[in-house]
PDB file of C-alpha atoms in Angstrom:
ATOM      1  CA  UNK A   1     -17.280  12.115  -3.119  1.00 51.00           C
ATOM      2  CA  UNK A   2     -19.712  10.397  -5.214  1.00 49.00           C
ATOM      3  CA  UNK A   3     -22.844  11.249  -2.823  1.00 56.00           C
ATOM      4  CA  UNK A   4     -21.427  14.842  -3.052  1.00 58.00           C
ATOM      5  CA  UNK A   5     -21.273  15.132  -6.330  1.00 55.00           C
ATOM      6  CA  UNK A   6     -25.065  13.876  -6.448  1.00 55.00           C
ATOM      7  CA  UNK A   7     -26.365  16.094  -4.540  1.00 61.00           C
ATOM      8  CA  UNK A   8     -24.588  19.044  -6.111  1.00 60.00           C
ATOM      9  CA  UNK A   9     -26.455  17.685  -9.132  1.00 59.00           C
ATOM     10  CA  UNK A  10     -29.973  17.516  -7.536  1.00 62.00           C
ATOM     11  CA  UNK A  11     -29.246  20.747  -5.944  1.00 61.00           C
ATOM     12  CA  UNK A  12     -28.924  22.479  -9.647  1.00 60.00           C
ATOM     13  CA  UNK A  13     -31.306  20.616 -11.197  1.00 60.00           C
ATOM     14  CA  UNK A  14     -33.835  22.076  -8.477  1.00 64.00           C
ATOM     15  CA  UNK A  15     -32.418  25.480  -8.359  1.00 60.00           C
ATOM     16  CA  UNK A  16     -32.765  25.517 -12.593  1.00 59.00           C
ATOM     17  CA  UNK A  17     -36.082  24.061 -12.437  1.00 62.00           C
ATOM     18  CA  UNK A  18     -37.433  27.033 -10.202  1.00 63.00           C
ATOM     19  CA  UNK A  19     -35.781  29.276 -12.378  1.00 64.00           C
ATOM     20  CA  UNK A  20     -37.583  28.427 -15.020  1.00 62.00           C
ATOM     21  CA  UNK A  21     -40.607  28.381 -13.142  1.00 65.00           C
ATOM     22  CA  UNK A  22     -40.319  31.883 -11.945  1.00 65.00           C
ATOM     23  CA  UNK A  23     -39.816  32.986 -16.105  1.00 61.00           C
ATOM     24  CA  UNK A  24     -42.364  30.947 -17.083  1.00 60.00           C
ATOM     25  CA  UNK A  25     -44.909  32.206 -14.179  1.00 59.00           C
ATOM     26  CA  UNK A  26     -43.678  36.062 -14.914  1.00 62.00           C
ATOM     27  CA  UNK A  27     -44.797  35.445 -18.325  1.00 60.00           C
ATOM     28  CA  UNK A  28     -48.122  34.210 -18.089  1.00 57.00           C
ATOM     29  CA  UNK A  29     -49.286  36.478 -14.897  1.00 60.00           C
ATOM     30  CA  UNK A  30     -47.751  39.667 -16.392  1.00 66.00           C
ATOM     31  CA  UNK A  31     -46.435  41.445 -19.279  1.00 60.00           C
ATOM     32  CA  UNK A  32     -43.246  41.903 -18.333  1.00 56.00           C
ATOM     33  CA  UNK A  33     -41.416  40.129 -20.807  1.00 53.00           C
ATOM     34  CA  UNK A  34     -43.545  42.280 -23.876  1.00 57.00           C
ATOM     35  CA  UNK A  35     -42.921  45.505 -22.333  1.00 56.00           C
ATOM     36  CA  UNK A  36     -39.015  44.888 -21.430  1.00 56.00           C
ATOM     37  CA  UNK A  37     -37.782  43.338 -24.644  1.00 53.00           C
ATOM     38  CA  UNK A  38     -33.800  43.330 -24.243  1.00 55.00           C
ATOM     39  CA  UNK A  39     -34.633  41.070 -20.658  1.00 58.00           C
ATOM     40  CA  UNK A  40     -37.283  38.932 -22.337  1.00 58.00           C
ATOM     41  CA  UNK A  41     -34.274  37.806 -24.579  1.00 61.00           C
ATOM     42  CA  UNK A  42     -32.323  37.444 -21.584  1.00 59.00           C
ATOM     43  CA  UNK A  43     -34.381  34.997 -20.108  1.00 61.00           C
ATOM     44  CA  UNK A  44     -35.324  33.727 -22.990  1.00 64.00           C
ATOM     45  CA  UNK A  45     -31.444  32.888 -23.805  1.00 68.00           C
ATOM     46  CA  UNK A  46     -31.585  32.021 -20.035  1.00 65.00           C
ATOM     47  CA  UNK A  47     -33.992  28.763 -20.083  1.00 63.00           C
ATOM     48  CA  UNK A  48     -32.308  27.575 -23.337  1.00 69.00           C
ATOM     49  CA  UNK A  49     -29.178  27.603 -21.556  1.00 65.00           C
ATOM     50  CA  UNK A  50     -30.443  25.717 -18.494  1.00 63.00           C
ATOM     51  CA  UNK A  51     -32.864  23.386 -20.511  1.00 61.00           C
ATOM     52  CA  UNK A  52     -29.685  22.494 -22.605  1.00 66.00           C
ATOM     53  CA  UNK A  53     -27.835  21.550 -19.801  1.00 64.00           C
ATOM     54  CA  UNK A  54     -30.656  19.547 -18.000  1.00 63.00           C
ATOM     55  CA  UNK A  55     -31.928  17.819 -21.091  1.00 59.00           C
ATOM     56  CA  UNK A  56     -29.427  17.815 -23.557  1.00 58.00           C
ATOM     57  CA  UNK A  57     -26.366  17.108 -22.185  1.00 55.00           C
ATOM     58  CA  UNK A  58     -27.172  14.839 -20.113  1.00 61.00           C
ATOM     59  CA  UNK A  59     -28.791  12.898 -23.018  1.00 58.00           C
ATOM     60  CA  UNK A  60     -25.309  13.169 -24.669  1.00 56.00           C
ATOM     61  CA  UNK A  61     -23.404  12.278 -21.711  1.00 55.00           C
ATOM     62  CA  UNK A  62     -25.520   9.094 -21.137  1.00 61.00           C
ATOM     63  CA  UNK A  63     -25.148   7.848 -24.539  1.00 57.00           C
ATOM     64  CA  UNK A  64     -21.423   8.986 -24.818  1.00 60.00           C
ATOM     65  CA  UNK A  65     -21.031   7.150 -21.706  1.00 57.00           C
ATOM     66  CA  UNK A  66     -23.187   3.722 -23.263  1.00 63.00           C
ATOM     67  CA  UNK A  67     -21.338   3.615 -26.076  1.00 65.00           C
ATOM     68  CA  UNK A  68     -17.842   3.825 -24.353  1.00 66.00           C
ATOM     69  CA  UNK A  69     -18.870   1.286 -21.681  1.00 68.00           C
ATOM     70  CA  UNK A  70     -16.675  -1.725 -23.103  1.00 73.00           C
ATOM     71  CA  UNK A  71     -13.751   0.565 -23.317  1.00 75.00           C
ATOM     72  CA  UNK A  72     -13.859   2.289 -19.815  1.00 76.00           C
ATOM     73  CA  UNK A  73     -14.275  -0.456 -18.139  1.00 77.00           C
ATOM     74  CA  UNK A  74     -11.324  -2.094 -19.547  1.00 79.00           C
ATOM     75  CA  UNK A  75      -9.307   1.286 -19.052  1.00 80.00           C
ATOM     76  CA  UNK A  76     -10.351   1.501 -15.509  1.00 80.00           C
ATOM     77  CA  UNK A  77      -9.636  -2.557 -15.430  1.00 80.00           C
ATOM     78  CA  UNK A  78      -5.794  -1.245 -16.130  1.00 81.00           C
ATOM     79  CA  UNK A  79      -5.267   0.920 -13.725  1.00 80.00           C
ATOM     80  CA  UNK A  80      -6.548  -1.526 -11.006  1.00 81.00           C
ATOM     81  CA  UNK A  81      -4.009  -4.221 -12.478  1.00 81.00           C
ATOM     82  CA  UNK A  82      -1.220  -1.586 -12.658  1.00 80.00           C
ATOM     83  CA  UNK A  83      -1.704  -1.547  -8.912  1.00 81.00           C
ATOM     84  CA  UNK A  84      -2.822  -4.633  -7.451  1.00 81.00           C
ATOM     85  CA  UNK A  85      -1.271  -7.383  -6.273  1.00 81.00           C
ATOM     86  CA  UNK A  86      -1.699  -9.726  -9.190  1.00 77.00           C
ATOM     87  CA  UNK A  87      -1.051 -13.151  -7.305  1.00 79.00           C
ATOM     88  CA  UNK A  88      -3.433 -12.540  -4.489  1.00 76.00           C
ATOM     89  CA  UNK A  89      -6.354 -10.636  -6.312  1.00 76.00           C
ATOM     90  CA  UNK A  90      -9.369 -11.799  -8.754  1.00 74.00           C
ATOM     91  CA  UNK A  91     -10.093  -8.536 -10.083  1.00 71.00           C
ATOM     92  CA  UNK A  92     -12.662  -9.934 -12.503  1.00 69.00           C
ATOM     93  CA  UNK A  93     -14.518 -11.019  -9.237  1.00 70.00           C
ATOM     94  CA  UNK A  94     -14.328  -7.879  -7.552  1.00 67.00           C
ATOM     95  CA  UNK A  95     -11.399  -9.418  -5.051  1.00 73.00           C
ATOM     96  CA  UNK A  96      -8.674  -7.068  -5.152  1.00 75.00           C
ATOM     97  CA  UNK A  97      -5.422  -7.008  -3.227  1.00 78.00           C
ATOM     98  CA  UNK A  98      -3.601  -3.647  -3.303  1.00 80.00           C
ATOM     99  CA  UNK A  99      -0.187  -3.606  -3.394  1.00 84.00           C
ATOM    100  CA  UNK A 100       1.411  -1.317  -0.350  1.00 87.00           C
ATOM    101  CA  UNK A 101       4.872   0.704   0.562  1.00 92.00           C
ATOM    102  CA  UNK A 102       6.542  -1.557   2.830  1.00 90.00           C
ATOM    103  CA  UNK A 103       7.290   0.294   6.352  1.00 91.00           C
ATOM    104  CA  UNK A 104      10.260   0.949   7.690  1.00 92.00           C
ATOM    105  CA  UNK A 105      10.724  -1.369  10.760  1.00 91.00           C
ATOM    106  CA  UNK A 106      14.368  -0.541  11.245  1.00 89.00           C
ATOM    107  CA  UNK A 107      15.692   2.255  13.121  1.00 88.00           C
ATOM    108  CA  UNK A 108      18.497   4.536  13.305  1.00 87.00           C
ATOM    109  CA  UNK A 109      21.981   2.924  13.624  1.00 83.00           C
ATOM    110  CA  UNK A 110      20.843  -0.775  12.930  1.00 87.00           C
ATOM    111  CA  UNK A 111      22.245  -2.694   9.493  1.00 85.00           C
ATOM    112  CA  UNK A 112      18.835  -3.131   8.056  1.00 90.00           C
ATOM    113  CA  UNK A 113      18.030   0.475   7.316  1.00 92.00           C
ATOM    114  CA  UNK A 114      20.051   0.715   4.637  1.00 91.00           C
ATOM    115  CA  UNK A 115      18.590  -2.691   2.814  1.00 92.00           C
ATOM    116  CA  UNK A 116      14.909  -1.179   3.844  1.00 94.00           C
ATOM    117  CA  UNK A 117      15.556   2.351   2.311  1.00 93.00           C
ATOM    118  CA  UNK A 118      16.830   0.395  -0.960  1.00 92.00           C
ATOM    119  CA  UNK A 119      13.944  -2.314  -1.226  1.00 93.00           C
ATOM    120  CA  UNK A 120      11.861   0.799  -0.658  1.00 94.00           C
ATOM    121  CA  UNK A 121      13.099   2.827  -3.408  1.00 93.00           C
ATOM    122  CA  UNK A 122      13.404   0.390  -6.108  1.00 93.00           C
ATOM    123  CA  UNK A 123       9.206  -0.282  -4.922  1.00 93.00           C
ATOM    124  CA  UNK A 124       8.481   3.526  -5.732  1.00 94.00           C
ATOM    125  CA  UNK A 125      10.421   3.498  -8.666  1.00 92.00           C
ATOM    126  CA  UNK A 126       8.571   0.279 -10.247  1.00 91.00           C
ATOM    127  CA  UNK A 127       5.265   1.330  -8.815  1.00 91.00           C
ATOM    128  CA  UNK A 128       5.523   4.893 -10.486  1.00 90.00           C
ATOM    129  CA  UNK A 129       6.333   3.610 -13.386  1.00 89.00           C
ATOM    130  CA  UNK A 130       3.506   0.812 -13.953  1.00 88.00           C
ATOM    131  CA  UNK A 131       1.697   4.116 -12.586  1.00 87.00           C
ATOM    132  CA  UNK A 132       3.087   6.053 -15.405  1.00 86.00           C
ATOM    133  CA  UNK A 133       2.520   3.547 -18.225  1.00 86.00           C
ATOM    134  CA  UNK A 134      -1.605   3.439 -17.188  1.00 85.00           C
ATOM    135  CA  UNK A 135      -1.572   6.827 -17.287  1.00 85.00           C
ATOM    136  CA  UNK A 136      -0.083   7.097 -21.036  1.00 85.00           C
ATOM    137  CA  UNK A 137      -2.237   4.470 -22.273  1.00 84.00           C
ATOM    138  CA  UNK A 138      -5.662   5.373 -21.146  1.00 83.00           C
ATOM    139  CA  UNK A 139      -5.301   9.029 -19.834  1.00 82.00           C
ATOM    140  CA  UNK A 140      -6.693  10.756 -23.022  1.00 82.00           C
ATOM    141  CA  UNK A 141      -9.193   8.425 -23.612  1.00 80.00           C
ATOM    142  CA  UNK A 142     -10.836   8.576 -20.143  1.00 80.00           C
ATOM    143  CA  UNK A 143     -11.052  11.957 -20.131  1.00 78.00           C
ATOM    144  CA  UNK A 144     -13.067  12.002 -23.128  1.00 74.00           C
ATOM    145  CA  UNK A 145     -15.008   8.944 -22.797  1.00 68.00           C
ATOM    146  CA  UNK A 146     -16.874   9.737 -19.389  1.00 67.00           C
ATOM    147  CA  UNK A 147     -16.755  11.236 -15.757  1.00 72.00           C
ATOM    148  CA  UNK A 148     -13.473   9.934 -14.999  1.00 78.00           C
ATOM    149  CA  UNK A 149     -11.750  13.254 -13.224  1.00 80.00           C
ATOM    150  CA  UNK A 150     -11.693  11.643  -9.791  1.00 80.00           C
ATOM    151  CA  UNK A 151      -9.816   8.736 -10.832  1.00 83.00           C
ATOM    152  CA  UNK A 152      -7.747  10.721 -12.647  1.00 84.00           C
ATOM    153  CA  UNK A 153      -6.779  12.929 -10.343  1.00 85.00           C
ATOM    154  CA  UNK A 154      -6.385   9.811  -7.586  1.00 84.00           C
ATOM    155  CA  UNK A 155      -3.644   8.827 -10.167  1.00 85.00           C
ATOM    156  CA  UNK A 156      -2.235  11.772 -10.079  1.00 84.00           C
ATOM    157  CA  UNK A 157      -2.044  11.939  -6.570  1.00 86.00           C
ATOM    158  CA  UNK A 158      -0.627   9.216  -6.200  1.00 89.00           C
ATOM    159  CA  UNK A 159       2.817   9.855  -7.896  1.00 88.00           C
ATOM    160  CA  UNK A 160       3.043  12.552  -5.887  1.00 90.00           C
ATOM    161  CA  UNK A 161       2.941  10.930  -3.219  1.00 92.00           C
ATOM    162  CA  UNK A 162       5.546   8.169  -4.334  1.00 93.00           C
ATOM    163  CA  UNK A 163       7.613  11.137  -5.333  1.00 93.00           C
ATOM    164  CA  UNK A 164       7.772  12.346  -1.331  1.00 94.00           C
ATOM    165  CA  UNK A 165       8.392   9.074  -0.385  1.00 95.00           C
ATOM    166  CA  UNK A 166      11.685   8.509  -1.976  1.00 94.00           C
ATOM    167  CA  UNK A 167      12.841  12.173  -1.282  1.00 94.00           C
ATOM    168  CA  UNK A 168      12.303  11.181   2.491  1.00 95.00           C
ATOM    169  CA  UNK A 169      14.037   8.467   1.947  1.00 94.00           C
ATOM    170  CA  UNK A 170      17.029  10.027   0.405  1.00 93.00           C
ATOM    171  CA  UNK A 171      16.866  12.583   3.541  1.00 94.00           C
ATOM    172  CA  UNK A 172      16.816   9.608   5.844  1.00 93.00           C
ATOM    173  CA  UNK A 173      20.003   8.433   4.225  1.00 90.00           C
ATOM    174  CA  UNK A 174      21.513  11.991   3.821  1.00 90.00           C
ATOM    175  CA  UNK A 175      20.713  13.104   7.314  1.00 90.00           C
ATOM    176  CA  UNK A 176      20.365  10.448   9.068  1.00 86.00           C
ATOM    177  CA  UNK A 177      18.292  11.897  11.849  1.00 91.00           C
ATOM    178  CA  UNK A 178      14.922  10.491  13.680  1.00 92.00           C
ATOM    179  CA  UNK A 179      13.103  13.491  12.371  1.00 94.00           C
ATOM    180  CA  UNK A 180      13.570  12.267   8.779  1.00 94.00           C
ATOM    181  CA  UNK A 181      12.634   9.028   9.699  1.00 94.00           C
ATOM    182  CA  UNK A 182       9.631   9.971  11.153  1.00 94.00           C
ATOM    183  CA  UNK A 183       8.362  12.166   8.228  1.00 95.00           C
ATOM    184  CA  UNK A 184       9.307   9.006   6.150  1.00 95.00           C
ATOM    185  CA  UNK A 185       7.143   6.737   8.053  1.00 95.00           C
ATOM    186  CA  UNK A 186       3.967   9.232   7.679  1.00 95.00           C
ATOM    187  CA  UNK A 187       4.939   9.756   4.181  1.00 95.00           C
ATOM    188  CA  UNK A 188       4.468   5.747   3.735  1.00 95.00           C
ATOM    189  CA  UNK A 189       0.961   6.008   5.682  1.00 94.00           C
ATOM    190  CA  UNK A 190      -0.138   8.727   3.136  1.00 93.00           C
ATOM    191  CA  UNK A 191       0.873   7.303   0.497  1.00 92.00           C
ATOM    192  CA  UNK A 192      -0.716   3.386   0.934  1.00 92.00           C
ATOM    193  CA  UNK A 193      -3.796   5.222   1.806  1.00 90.00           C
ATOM    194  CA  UNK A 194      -4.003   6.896  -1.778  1.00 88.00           C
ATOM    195  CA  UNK A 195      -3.749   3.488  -3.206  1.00 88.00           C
ATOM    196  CA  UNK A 196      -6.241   2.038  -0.895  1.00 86.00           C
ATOM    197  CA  UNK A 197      -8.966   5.194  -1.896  1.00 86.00           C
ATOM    198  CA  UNK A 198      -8.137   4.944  -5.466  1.00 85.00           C
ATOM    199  CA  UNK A 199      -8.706   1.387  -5.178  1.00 83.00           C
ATOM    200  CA  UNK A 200     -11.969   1.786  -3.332  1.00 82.00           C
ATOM    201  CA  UNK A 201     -13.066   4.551  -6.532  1.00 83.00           C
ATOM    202  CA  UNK A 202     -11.803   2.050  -9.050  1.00 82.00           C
ATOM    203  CA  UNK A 203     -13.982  -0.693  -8.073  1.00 80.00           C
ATOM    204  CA  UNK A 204     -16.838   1.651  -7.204  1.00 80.00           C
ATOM    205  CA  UNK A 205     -16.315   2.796 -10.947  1.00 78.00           C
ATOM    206  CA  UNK A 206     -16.140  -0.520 -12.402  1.00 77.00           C
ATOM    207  CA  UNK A 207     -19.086  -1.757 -11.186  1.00 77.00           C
ATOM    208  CA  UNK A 208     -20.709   0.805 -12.427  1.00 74.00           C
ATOM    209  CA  UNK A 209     -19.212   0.649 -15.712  1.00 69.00           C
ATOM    210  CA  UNK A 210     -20.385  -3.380 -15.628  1.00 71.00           C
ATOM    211  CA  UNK A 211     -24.096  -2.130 -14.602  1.00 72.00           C
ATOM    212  CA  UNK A 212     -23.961   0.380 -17.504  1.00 62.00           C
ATOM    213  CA  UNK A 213     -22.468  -2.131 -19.970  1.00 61.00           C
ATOM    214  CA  UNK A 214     -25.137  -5.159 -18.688  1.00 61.00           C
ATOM    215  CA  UNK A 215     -28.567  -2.852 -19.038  1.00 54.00           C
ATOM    216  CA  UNK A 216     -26.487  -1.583 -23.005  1.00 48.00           C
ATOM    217  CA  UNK A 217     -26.585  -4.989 -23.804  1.00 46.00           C
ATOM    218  CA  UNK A 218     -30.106  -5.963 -22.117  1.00 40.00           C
ATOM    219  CA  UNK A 219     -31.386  -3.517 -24.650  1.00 46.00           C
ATOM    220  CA  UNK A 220     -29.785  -4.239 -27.253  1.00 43.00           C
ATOM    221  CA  UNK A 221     -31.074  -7.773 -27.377  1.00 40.00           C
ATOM    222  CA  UNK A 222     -34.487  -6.774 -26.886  1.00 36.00           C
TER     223      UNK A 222
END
């Protein structure tokens, strides 16, 4: 996603930069732009649009993004701890454990499926919940504070995901049949690998964030 997103960025930064050139070339080698006033204010409104959006926001971004550093990190910091398994990870360290859906190892008919489909309900419930709480702590402030949509929307995903778990659970006890415990079995799959990407994009992110926040401080003691 990341690489993507890069070069989606060097892709318009190139594509604005031989915009420009074309506008600035038309100018010098002819007189368009004198003869055809309404379009030389077109383009003219044209590079200030693009230069702004090169230059300037990217300037404000950058220092937006500085100045927040502390912050995001620790925001991003909560969302990790909201899902990782607190007694096996060292999150300051970069060792993280993600906490996972336990499987279903039961099967149709024996006494443990019942136990299972409980321990596996009261699991969603807690983990959408710790989910939840990250979310209405730190939700408004990330997406103000910096390019946080991804994680975000991994959140988001997420308790949608824990949301189809339990319903295929409750079909598995309503129904009873090896279709529904099937679909609840990939349901489980989908849903530990959300946490396992968002937890891949959370560390990716706070390393960043601890890169950003070492070279703030770097300069501020020079």
């Amino acid at each position: 996603m990341e690489r993507k997103n890069k070069i989606s960025r060097t892709a318009t930064i190139i594509g604005s930069v031989v915009v420009i050139g074309v506008i600035l070339w038309i100018d010098i080698a002819t007189g368009l732009w004198q003869n055809v006033v309404i379009l030389a204010g077109l383009a003219a409104g044209l590079v200030s649009f693009l230069l702004t959006t090169l230059v300037l926001d990217r300037m404000l971004a950058r220092h937006q993004a500085r100045r927040w550093a502390p912050l995001n990190r620790l925001a991003l910091s909560e969302f990790m701890h909201a899902m990782a398994d607190e007694d096996a990870s060292e999150i300051s360290r970069g060792h993280v454990v993600m906490r996972s859906l336990p499987e279903i190892q039961s099967s149709l008919g024996s006494p443990g499926l019942h136990a299972e489909l409980a321990e596996l309900r009261e699991q969603v419930v807690r983990e959408r919940e710790q989910l939840a709480l990250a979310l209405s702590m730190w939700a408004e402030f990330l997406t103000s504070s910096g390019d946080n949509e991804t994680i975000l929307n991994h959140a988001a995903g997420i308790a949608l995901r824990l949301d189809e778990v339990r319903d295929a659970a409750v079909a598995v006890e309503h129904e009873g049949t090896q279709e529904t415990l099937v679909e609840l079995r990939r349901e489980i799959v989908n849903c530990n690998h959300h946490f396992d990407t968002m937890a891949q994009e959370l560390h990716s992110r706070i390393e960043e964030e601890r890169r950003l926040l070492g070279r703030h401080l770097y300069g501020a003691e020079e």
